[in-house]
mmCIF file of C-alpha atoms in Angstrom:
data_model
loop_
_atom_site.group_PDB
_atom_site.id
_atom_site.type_symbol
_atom_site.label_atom_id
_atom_site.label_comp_id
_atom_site.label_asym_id
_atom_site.label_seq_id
_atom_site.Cartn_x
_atom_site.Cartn_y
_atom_site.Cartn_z
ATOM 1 C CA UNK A 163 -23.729 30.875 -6.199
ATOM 2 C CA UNK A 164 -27.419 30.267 -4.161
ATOM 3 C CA UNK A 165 -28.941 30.339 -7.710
ATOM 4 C CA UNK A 166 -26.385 28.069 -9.351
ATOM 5 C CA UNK A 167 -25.976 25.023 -6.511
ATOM 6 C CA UNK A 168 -29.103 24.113 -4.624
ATOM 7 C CA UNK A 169 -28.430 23.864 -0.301
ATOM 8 C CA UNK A 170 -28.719 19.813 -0.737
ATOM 9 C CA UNK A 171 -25.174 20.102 -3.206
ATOM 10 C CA UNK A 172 -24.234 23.380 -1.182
ATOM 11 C CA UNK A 173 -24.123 21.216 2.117
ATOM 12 C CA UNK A 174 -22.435 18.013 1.112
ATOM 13 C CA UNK A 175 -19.596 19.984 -0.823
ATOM 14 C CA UNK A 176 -18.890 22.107 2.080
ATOM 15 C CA UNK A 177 -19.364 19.006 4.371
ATOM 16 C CA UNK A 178 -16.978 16.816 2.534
ATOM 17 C CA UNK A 179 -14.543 19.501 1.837
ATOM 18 C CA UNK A 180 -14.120 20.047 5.883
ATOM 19 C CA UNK A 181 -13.993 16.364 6.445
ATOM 20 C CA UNK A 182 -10.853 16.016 3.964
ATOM 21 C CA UNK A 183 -8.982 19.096 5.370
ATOM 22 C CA UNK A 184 -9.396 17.399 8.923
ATOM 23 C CA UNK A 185 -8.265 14.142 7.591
ATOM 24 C CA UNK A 186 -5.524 15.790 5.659
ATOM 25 C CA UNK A 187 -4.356 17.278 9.173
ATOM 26 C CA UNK A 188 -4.968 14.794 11.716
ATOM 27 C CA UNK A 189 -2.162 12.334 11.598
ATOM 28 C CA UNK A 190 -4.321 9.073 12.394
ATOM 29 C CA UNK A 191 -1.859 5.972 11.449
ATOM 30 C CA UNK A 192 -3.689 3.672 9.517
ATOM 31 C CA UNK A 193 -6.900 4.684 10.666
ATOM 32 C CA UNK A 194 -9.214 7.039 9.433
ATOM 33 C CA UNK A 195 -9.161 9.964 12.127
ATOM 34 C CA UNK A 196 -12.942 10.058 12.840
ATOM 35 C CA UNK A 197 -12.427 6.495 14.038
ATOM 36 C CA UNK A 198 -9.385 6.719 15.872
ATOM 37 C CA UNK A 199 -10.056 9.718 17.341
ATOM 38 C CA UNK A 200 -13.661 9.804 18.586
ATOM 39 C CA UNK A 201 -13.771 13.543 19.302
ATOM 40 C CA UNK A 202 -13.136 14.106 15.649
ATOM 41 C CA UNK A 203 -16.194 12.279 15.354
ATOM 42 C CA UNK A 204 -18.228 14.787 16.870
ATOM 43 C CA UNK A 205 -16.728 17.719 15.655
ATOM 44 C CA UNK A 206 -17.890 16.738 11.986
ATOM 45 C CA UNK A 207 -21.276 16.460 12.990
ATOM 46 C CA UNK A 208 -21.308 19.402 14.977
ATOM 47 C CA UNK A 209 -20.251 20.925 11.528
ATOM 48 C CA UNK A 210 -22.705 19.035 9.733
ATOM 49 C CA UNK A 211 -25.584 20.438 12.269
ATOM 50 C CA UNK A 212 -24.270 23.688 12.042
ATOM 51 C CA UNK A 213 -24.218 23.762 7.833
ATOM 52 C CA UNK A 214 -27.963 22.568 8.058
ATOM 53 C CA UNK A 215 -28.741 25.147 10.650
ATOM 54 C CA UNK A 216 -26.959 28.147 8.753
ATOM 55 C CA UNK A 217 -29.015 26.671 5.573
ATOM 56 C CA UNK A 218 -32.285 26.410 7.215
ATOM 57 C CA UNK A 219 -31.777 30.349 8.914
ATOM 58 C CA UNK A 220 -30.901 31.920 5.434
ATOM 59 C CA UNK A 221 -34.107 30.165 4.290
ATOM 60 C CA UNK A 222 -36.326 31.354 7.074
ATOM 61 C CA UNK A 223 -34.719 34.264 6.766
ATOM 62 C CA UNK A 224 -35.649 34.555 3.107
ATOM 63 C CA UNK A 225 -39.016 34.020 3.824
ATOM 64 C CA UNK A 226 -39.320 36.772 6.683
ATOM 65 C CA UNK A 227 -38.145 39.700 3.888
ATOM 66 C CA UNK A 228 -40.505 38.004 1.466
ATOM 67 C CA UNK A 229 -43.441 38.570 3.585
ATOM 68 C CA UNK A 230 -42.421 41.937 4.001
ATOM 69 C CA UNK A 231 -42.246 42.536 0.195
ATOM 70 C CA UNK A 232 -44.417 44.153 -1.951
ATOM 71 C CA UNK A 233 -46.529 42.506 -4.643
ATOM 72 C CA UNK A 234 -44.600 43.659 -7.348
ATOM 73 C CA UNK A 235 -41.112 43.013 -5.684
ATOM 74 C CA UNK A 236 -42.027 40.096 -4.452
ATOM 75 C CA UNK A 237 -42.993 38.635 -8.206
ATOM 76 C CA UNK A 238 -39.349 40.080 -8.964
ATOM 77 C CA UNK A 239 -37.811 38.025 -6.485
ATOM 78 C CA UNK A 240 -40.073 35.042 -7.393
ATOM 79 C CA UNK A 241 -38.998 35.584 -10.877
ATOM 80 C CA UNK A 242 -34.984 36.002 -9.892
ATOM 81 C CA UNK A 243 -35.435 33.442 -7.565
ATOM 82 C CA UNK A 244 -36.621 30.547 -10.274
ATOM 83 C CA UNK A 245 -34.379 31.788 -12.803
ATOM 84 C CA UNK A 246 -32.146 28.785 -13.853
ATOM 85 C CA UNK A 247 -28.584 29.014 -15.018
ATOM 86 C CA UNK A 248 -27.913 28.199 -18.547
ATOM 87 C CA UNK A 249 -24.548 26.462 -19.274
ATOM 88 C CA UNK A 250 -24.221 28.104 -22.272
ATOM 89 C CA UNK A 251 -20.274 27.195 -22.602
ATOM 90 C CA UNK A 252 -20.799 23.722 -21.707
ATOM 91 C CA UNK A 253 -23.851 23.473 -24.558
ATOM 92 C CA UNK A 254 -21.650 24.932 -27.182
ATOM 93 C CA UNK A 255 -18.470 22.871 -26.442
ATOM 94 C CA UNK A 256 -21.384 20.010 -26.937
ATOM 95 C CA UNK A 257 -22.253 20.999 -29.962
ATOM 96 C CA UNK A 258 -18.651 21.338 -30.986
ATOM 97 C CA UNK A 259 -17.893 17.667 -29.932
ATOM 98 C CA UNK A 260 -21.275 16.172 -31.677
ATOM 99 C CA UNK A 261 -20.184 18.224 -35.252
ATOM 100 C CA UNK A 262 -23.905 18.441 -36.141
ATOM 101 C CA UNK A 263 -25.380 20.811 -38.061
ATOM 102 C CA UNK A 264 -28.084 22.925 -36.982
ATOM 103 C CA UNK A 265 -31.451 22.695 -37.628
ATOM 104 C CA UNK A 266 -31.878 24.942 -39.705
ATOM 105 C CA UNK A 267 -28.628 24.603 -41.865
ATOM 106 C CA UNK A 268 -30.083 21.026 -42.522
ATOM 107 C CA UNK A 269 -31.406 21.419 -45.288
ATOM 108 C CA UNK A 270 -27.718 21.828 -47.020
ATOM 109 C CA UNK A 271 -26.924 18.005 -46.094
ATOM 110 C CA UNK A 272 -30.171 16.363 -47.451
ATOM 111 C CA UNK A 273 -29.362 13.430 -49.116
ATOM 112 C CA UNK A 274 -31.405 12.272 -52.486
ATOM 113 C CA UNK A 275 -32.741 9.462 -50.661
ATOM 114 C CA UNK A 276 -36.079 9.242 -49.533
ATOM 115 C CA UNK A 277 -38.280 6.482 -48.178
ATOM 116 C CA UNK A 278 -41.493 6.963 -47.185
ATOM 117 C CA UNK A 279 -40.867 10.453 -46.847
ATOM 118 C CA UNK A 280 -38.284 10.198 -44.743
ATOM 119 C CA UNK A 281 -35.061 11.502 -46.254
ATOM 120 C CA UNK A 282 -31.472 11.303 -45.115
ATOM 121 C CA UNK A 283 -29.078 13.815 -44.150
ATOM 122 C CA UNK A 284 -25.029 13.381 -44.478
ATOM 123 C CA UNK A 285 -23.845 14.631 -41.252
ATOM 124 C CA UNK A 286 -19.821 14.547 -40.732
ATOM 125 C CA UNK A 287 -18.514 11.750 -38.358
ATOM 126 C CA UNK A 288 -18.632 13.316 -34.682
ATOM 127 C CA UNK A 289 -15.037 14.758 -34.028
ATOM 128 C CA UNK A 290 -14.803 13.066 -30.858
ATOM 129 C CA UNK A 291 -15.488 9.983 -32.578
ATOM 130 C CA UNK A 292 -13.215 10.553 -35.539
ATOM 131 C CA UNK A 293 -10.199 11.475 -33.082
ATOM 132 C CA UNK A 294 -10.463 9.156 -31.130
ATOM 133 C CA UNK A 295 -10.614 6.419 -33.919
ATOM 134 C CA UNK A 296 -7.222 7.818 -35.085
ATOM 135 C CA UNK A 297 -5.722 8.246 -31.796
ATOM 136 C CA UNK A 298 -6.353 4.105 -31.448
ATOM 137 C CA UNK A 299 -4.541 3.540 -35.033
ATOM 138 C CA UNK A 300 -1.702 5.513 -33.518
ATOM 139 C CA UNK A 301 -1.892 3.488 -30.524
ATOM 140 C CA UNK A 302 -1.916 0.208 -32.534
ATOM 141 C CA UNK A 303 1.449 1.124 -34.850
ATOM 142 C CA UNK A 304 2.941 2.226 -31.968
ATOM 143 C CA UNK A 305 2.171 -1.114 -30.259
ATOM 144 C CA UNK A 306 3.043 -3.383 -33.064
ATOM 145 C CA UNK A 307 6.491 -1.872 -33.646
ATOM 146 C CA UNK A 308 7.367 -1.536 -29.850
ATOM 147 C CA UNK A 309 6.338 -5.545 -28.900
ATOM 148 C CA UNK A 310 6.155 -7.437 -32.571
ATOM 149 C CA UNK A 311 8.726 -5.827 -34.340
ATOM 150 C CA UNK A 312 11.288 -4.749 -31.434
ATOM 151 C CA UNK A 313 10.517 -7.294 -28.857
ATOM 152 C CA UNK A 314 9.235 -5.164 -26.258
ATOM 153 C CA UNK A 315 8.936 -5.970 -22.344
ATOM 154 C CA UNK A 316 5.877 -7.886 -22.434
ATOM 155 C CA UNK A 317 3.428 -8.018 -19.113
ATOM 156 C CA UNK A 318 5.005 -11.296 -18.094
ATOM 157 C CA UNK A 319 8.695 -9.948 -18.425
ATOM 158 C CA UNK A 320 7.669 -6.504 -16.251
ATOM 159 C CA UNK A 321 6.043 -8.722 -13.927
ATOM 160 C CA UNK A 322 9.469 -10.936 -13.615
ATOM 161 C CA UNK A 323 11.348 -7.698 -13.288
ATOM 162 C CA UNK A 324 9.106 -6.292 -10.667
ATOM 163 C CA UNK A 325 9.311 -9.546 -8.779
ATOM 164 C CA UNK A 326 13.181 -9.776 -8.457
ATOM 165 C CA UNK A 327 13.215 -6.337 -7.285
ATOM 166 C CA UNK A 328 10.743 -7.323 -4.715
ATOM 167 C CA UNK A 329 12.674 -10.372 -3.592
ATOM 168 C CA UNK A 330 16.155 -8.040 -3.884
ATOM 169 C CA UNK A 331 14.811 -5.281 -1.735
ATOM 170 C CA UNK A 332 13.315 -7.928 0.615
ATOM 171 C CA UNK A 333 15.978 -9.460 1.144
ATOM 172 C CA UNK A 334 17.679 -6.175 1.501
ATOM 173 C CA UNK A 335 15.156 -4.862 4.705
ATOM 174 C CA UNK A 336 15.711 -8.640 6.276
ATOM 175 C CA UNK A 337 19.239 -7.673 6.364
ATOM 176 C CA UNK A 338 18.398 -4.921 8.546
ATOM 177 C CA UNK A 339 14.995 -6.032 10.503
ATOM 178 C CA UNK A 340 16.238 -8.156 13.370
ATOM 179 C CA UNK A 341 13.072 -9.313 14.244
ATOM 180 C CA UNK A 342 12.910 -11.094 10.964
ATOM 181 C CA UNK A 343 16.126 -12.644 10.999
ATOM 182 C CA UNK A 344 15.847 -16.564 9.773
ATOM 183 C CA UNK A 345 17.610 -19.941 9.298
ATOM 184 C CA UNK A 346 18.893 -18.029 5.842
ATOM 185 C CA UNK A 347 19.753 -14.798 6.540
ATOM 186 C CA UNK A 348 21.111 -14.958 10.794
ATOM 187 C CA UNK A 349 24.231 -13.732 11.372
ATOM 188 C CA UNK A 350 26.457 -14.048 14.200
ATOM 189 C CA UNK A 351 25.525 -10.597 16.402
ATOM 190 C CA UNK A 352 28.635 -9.268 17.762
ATOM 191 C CA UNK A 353 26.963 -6.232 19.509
ATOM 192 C CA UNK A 354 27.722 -5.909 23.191
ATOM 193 C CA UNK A 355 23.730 -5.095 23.871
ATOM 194 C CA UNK A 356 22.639 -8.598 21.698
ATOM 195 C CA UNK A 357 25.523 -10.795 23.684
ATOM 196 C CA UNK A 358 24.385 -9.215 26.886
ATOM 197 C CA UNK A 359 20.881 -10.489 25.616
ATOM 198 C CA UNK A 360 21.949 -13.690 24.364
ATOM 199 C CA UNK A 361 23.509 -14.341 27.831
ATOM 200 C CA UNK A 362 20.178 -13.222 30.213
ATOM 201 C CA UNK A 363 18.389 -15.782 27.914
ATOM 202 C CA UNK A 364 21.083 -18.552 28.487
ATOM 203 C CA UNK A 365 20.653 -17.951 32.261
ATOM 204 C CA UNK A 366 17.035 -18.233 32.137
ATOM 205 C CA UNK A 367 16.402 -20.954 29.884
ATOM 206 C CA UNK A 368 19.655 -22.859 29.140
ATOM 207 C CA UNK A 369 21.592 -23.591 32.796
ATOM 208 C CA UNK A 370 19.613 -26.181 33.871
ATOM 209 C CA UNK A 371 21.059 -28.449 31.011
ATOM 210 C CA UNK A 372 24.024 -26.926 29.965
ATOM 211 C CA UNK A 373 25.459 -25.119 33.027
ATOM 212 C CA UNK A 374 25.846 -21.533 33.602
ATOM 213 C CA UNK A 375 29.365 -21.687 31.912
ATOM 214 C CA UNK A 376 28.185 -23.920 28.722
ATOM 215 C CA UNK A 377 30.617 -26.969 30.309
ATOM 216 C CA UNK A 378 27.058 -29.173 29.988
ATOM 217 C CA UNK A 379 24.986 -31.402 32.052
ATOM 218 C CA UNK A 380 22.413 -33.208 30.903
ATOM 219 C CA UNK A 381 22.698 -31.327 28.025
ATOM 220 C CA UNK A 382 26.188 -31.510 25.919
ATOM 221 C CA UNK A 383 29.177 -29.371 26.484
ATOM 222 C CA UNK A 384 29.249 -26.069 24.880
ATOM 223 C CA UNK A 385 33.085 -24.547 24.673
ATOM 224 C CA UNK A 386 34.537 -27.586 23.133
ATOM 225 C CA UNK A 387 34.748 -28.251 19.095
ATOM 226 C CA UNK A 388 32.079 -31.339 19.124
ATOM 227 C CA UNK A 389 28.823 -30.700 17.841
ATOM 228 C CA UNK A 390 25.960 -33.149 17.623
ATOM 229 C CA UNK A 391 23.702 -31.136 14.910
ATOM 230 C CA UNK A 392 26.446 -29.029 13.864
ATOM 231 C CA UNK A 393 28.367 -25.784 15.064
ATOM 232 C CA UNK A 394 28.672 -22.281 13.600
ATOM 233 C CA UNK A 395 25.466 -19.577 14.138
ATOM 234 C CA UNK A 396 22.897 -21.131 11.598
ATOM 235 C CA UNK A 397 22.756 -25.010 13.159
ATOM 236 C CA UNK A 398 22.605 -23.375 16.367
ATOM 237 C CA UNK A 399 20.040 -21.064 15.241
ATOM 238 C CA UNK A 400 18.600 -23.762 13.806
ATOM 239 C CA UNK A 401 18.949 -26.160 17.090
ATOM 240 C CA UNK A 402 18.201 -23.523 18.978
ATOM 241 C CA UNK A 403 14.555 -22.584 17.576
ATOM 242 C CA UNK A 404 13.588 -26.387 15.714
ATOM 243 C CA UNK A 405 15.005 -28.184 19.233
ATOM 244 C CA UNK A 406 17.700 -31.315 19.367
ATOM 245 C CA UNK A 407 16.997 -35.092 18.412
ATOM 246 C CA UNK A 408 13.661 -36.261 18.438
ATOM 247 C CA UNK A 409 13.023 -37.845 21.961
ATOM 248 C CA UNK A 410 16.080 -37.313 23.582
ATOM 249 C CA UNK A 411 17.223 -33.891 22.877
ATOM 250 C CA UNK A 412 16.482 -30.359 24.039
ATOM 251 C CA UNK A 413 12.717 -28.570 23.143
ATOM 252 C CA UNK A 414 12.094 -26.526 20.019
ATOM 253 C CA UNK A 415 12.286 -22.875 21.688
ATOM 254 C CA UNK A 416 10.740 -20.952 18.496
ATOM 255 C CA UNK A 417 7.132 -21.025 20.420
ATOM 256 C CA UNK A 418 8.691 -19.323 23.442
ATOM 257 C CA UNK A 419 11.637 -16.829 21.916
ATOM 258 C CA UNK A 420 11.214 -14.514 19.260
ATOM 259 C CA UNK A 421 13.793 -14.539 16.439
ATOM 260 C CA UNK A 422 15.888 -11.984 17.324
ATOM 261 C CA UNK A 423 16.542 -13.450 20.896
ATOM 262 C CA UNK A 424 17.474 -16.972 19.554
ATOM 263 C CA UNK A 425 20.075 -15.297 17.308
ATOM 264 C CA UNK A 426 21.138 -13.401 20.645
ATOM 265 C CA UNK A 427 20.991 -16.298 22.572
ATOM 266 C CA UNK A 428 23.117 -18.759 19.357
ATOM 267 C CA UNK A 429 25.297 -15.792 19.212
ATOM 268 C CA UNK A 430 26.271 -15.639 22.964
ATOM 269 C CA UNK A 431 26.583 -19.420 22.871
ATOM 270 C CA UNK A 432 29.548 -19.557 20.048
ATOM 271 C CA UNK A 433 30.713 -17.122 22.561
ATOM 272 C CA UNK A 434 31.721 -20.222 25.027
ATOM 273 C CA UNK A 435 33.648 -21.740 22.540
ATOM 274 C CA UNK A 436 37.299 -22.544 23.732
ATOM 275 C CA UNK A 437 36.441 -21.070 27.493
ATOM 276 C CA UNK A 438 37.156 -23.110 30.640
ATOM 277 C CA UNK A 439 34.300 -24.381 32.495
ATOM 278 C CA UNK A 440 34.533 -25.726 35.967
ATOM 279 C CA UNK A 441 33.389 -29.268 35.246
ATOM 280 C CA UNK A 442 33.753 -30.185 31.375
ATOM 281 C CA UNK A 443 31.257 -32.798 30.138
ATOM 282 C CA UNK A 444 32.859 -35.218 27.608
ATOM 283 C CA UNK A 445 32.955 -34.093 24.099
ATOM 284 C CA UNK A 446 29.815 -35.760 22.365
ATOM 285 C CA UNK A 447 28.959 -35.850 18.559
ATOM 286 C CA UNK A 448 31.915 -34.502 15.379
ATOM 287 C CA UNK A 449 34.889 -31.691 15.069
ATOM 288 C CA UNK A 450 32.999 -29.172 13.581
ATOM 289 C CA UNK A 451 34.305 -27.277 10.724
ATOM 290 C CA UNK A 452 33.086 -24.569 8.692
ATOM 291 C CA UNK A 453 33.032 -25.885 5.457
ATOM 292 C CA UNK A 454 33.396 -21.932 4.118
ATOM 293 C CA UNK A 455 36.495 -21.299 5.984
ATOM 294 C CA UNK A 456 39.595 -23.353 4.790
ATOM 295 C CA UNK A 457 41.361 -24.582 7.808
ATOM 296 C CA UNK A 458 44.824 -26.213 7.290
ATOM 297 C CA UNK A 459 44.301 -30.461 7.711
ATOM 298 C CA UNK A 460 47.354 -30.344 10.410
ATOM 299 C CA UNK A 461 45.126 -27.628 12.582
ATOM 300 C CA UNK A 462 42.153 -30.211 12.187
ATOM 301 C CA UNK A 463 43.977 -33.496 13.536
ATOM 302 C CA UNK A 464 45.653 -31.513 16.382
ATOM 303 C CA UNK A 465 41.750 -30.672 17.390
ATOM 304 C CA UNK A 466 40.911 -34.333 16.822
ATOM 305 C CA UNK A 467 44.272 -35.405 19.087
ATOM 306 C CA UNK A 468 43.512 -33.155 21.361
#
């Protein structure tokens, strides 16, 4: 193995070989282990040291029982020593591949021609070559009948394909990811841990205008059917996070809450609906009605009585 792979190919390999085993191992994340974990760091150039040192003590070593040779077994050493290896395998499978003849079988494949004195031989096409010219006329029949003939997917149709399954398993995870929930896909959260959410967040940010039990201040009243920008969960959301009427109505809260807690917080206000608060403001803005719900017209015009 000494004779076949020098120490400056010997000491990479080995080197590189250790480093990929150790990156293999070490679960990292997204970062490459030597730079998330700085101790790795050192370890692979203590190894790195250490393969240089090893290479450096066989060498000395070498020299040390050369000295100690005699003449004539220290020319045979020499002589081993300097000895290359010959690929022979790799030299015939060359030869194979270039489908040349040799030199002296050329003289079978001299062509009449001469110019000058320099004549012509009629070599074969390279096999390589020659296989690899029919391979492509294979390719091209099968390509014409599969995209001209049958009206194969073409790039632009797998690339519409692979887009709607994008969008379809996007849209899929968004179902599931709170944190990404959005003006399209919020639903109302019914989850006694997201209401109990929703309502800290209505204490905290949402009292001073709408009173701790929704029946409004300077903000509207929240428990009774009249909505200004609309009722059910996605105009609140969308209230909620974008704010009221410009000038006159409540801030945009999407700089200070997170998604998921304005779909807590819209969730745990629909909550309020039809409750009793202490001091009810007057109804302000339209009966809201969810236009995807049919509601009989005599159960709208009692609200609107009422």
């Amino acid at each position: 193995m000494k004779k076949l792979i020098p120490s400056w190919i010997r000491v990479p390999i080995v080197f590189f070989i250790i480093f990929g085993a150790v990156e293999f191992f070490i679960d990292s994340g997204n970062k490459p282990a030597f730079i998330e974990y700085p101790a790795v760091s050192l370890f692979l150039l203590l190894v790195l040291l250490i393969l240089i040192a090893i290479e450096a003590i066989v060498g000395a070593l070498e020299n040390v029982m050369l000295h100690r040779l005699d003449e004539e077994a220290k020319a045979r050493f020499l002589e081993e020593k300097e000895k290359k290896y010959e690929f022979t395998w790799l030299k015939n499978i060359y030869i194979k591949l270039l489908g040349q003849k040799p030199l002296e079988e050329e003289g079978e494949i001299i062509l009449d021609h001469n110019y000058d004195g320099i004549k012509e031989l009629d070599n074969n096409l390279p096999p390589w070559w020659l296989y690899g010219f029919y391979i492509s006329i294979v390719f091209a029949a099968v390509y014409l009948l599969k995209y001209h003939v049958f009206n194969g997917d073409t790039q632009i149709d797998e690339l519409e394909t692979e887009l709607a399954e994008a969008r379809t398993a996007i849209e899929a995870y968004k179902k599931t990811a709170k944190d990404l929930v959005d003006i399209n896909t919020v639903t109302v959260l019914t989850e006694a841990a997201d209401l109990n959410a929703g309502k800290s967040i209505f204490e905290t940010t949402c009292v001073a205008c709408h009173m701790a039990d929704g029946g409004g201040g300077i903000g509207p009243n929240l428990t009774d059917p009249n909505w200004i920008l609309g009722g059910g969960i996605k105009n609140v959301f969308r209230t909620v996070s974008e704010g009221g009427r410009s000038g006159k109505g409540m801030i945009a809260w999407k700089q200070q809450l997170k998604p998921l807690q304005i779909a807590q917080v819209s969730s745990y206000v629909l909550t309020l609906q039809d409750t009793t608060p202490a001091n009810p403001k007057a109804p302000e803005g339209d009966v809201w009605v969810d236009e995807n719900v049919e509601v009989p017209t005599e159960t709208i015009q009692e609200i609107i009585t009422d």
